[in-house]
Every structure is written in structure tokens, then in C-alpha cells.
GROMACS .gro file of C-alpha atoms in nm:
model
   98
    1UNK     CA    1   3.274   0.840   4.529
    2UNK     CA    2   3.543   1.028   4.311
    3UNK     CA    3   3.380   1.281   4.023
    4UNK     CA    4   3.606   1.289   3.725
    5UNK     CA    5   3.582   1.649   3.588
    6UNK     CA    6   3.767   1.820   3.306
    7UNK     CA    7   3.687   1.663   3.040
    8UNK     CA    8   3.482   1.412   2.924
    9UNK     CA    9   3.602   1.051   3.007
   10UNK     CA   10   3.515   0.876   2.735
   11UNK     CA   11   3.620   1.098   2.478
   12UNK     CA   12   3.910   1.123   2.703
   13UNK     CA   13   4.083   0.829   2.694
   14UNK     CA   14   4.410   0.766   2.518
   15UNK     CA   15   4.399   1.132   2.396
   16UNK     CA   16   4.788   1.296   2.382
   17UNK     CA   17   4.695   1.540   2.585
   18UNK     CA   18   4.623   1.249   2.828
   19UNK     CA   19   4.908   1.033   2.813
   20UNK     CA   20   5.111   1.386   2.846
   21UNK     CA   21   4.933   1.439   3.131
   22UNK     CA   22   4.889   1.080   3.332
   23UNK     CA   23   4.659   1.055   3.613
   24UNK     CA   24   4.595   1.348   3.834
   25UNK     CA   25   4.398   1.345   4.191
   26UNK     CA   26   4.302   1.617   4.332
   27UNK     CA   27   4.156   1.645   4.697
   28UNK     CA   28   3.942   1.940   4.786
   29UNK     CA   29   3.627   2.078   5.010
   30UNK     CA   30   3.377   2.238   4.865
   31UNK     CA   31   3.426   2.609   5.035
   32UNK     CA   32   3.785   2.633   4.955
   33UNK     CA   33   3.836   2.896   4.649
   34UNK     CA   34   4.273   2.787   4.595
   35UNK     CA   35   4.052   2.411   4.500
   36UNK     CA   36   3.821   2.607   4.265
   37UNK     CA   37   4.108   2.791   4.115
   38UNK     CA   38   4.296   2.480   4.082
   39UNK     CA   39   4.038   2.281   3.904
   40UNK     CA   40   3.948   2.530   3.651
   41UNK     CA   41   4.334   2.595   3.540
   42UNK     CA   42   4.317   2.209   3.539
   43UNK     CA   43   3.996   2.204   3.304
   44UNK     CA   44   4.124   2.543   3.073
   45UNK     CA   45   4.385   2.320   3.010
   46UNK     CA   46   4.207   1.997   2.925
   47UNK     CA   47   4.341   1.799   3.173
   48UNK     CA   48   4.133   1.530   3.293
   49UNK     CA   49   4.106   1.496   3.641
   50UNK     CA   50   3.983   1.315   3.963
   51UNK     CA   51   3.820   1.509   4.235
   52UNK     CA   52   3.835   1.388   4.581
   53UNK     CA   53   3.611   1.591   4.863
   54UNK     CA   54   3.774   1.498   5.221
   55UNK     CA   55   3.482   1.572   5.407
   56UNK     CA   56   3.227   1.379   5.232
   57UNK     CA   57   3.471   1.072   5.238
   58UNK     CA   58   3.712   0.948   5.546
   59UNK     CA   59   3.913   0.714   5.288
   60UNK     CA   60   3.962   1.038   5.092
   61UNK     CA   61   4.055   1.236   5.392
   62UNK     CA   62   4.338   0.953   5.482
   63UNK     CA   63   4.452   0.883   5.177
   64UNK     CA   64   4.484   1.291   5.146
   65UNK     CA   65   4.703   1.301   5.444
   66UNK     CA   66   4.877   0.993   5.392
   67UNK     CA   67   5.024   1.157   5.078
   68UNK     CA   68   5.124   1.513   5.172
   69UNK     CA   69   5.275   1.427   5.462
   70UNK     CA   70   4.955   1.494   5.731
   71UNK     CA   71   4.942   1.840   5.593
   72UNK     CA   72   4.575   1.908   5.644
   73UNK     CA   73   4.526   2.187   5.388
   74UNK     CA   74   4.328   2.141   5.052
   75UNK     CA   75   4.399   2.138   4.798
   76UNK     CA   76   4.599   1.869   4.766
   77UNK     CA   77   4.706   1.777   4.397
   78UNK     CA   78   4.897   1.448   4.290
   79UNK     CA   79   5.020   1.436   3.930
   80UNK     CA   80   5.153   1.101   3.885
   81UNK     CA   81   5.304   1.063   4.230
   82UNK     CA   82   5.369   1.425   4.258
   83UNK     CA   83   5.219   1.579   4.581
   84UNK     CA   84   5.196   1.913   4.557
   85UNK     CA   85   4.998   2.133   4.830
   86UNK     CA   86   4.837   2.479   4.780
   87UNK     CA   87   4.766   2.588   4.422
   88UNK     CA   88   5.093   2.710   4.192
   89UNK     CA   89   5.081   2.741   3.832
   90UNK     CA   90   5.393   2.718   3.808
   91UNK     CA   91   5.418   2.367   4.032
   92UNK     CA   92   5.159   2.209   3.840
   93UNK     CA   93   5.344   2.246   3.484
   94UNK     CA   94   5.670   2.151   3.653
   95UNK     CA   95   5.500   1.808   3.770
   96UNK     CA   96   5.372   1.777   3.398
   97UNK     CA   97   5.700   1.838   3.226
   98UNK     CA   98   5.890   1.522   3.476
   0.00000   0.00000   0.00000
């Protein structure tokens, strides 16, 4: 099952900062520190997100590899269609501002 983190959900929803933002996925394990890093600049910035862990879920695992290519490394991050692998600052706010 996916955990939404970031912010809270139902306050959330149709916020600016959200429809700025769109949906964002982001596939991780729970050992890797680049997926810790990534989800805290995520939260600091009060995007909301969607966590996916691709080992406790094989759907999450495919769907993972299905969209970066079969580029096993985590984490994965999709902002609105956007795959981007590894954790870059800079990446990330050049997937917001398309």
C-alpha cells in the first residue's frame, strides 16, 4: 500500500502549493539514505507526496522499473511524468518549473 507523506492529505488538497506541484511518486527502500534525503527536501518544501517501498511491494518494484527505464536504483522520483533517478536538488525544481 502507498503512504502519502509530506503533508497532510486532507488539508492538502487543492492547496497552490499543490496544483504547482501535481502528483509526485516516489519509490524507495527503507535503508537507502539519497530516499531519506529526498523525502525530507520533498516535505521542507511542502510538497505532498506518495511513497512507494519496492521491496515490500512487486507491483511497486515493476512499475519502478517500468518507468526509469529498468534502472534498478532507488530512489526513483516521478513528478508528473518526470522520471528522475538519484536525488538532485536541482532536478527536482527543474521538473516543478515544466
Amino acid at each position: 500500500m502507498a503512504k502519502r507523506q509530506g503533508v497532510d492529505p486532507g488539508r492538502y488538497s487543492g492547496a497552490p502549493a499543490q496544483k504547482r506541484h501535481g502528483q509526485v511518486i516516489i519509490y524507495t527502500t527503507a535503508w537507502c539514505p539519497a530516499c531519506k534525503h529526498a523525502k525530507a527536501y520533498l516535505a521542507q518544501r511542502k510538497v505532498a507526496f506518495i511513497e512507494r517501498d519496492v521491496e515490500k511491494s512487486r507491483d511497486h518494484l515493476t512499475e519502478m522499473l517500468q518507468k526509469s527505464g529498468g534502472a534498478a536504483g532507488v530512489p526513483v522520483i516521478d513528478v508528473r511524468g518526470t522520471i528522475l533517478r538519484g536525488f538532485n536538488p536541482r532536478a527536482i525544481e527543474q521538473a516543478f518549473a515544466q
